[in-house]
Short mmCIF file of N, CA and C in Angstrom, two decimals:
data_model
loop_
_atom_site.label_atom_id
_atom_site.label_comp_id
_atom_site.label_asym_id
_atom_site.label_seq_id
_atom_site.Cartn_x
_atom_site.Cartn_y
_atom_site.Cartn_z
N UNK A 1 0.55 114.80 12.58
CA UNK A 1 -0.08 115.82 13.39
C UNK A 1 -1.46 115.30 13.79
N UNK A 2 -2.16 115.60 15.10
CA UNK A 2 -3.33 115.08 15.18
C UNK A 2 -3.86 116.07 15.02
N UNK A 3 -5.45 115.48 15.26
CA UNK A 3 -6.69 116.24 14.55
C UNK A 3 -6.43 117.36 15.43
N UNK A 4 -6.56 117.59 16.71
CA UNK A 4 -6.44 118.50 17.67
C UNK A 4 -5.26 119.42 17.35
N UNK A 5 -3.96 119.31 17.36
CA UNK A 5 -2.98 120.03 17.31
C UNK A 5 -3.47 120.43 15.49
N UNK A 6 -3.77 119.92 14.77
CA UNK A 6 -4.35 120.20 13.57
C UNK A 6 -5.19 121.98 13.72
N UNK A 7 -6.82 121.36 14.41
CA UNK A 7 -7.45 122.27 14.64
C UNK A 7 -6.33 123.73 15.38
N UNK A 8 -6.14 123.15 16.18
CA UNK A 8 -5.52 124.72 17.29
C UNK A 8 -4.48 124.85 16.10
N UNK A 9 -3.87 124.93 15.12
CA UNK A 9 -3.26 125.52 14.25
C UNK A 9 -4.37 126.29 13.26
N UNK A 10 -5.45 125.33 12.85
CA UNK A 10 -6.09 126.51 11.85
C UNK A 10 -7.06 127.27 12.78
N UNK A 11 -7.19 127.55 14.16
CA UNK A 11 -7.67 128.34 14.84
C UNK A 11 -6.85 129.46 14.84
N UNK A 12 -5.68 129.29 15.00
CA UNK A 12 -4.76 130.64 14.72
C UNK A 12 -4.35 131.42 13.92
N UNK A 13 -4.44 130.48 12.68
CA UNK A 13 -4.53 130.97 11.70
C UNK A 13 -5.67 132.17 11.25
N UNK A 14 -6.63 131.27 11.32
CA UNK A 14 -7.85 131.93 11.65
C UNK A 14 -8.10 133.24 12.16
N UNK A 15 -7.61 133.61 13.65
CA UNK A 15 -7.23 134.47 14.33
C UNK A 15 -6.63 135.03 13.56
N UNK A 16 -5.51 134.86 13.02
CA UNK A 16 -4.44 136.08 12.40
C UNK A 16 -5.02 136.79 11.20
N UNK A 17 -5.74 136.01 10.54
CA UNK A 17 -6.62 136.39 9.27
C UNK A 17 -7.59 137.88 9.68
N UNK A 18 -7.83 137.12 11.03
CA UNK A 18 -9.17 138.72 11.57
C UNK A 18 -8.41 139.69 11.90
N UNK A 19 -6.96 139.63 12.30
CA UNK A 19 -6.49 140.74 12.85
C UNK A 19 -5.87 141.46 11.53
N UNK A 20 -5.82 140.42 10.28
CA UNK A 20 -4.95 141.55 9.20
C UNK A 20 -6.53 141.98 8.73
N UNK A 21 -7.61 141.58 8.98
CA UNK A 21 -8.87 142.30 8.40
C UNK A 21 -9.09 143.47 9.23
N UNK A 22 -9.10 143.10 10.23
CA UNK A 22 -8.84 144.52 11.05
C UNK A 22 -7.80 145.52 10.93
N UNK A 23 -7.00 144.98 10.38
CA UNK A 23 -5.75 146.24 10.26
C UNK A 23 -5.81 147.02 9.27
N UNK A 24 -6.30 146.03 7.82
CA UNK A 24 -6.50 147.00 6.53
C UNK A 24 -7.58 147.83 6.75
N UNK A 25 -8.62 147.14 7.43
CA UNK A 25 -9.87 148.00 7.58
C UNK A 25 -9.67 149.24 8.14
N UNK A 26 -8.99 149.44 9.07
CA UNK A 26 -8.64 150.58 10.31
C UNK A 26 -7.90 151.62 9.31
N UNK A 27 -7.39 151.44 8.32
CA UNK A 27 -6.22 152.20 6.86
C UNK A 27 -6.92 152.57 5.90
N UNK A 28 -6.92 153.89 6.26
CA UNK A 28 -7.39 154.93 5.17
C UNK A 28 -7.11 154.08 3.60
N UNK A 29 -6.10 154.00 3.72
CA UNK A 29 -5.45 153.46 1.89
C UNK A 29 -5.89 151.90 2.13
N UNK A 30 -7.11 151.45 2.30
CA UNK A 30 -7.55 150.25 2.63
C UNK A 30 -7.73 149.68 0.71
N UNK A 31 -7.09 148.87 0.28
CA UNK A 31 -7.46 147.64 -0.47
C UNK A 31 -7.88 146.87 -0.47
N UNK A 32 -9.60 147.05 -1.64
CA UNK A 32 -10.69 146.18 -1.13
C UNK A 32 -10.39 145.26 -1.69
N UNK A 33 -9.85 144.63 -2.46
CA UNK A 33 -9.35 143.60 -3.08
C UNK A 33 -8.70 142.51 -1.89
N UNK A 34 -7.77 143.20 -1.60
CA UNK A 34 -6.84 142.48 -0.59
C UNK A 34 -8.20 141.96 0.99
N UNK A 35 -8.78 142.83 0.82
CA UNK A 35 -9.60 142.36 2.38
C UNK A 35 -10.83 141.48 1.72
N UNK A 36 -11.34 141.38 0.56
CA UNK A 36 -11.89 140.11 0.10
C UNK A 36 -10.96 139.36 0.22
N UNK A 37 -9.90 139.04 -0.45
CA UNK A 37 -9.03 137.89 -0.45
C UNK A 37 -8.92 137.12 0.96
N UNK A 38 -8.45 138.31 2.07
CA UNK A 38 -8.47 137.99 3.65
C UNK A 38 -9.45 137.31 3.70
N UNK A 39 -10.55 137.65 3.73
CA UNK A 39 -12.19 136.99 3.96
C UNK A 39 -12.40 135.73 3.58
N UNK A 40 -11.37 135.31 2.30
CA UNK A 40 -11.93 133.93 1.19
C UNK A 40 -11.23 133.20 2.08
N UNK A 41 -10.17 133.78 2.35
CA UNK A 41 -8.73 132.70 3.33
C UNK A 41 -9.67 132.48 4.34
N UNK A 42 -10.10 133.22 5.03
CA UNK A 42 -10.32 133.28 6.18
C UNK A 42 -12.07 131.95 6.22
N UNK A 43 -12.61 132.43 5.62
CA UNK A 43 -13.69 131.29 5.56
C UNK A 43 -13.23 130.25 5.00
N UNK A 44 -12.29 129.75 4.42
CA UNK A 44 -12.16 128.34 3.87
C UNK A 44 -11.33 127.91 5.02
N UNK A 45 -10.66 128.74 5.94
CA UNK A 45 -10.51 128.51 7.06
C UNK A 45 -11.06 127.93 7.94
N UNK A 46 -12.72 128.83 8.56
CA UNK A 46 -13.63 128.13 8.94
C UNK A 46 -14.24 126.96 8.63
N UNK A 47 -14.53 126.78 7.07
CA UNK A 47 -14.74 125.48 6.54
C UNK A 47 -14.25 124.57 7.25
N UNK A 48 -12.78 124.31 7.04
CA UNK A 48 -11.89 123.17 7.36
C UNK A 48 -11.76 122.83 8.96
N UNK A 49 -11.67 124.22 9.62
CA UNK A 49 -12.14 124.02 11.21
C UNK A 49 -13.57 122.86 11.48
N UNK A 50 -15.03 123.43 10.90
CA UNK A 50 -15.73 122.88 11.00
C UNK A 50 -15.75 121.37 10.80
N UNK A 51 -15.07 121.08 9.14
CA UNK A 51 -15.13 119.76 8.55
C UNK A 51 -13.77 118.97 9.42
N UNK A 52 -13.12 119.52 10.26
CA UNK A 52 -12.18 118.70 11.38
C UNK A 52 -13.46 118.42 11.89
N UNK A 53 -13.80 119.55 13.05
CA UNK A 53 -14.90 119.31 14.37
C UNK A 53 -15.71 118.32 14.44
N UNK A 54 -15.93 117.90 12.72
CA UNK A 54 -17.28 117.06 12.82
C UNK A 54 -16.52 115.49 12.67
N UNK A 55 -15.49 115.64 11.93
CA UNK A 55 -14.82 113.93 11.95
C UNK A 55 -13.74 113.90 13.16
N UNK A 56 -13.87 114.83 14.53
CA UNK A 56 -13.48 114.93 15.37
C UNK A 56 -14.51 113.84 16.34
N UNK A 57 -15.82 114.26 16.33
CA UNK A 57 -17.20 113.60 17.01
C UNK A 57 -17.56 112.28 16.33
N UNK A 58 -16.80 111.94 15.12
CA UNK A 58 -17.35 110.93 14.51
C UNK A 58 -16.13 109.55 15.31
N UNK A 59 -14.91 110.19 14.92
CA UNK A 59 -14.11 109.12 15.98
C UNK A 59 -14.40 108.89 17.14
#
């Protein structure tokens, strides 16, 4: 897989992470547990986006 088709996969991922944060959030019977968890996924997400981007500019 390249770096690119790499990235645009954990971009979507990414994406999907905000929309289940948005969904529990929007639910009365919201589990705060579960929407930290979303959040941890979701930034180690970003992490790895970033730490592509930058050995993206280095090649």
């Amino acid at each position: 897989m390249s770096v690119q088709s790499h990235l645009e996969e954990l971009k979507r991922r990414h994406a999907a992470l905000q929309m289940a944060i948005q969904h529990e959030l929007n639910h009365a019977s919201t589990d705060p547990l579960k929407v930290v968890e979303l959040k941890r996924r979701k930034l180690l997400l970003k992490d790895q986006i970033a730490r592509l981007r930058g050995e993206a500019t280095v090649h």
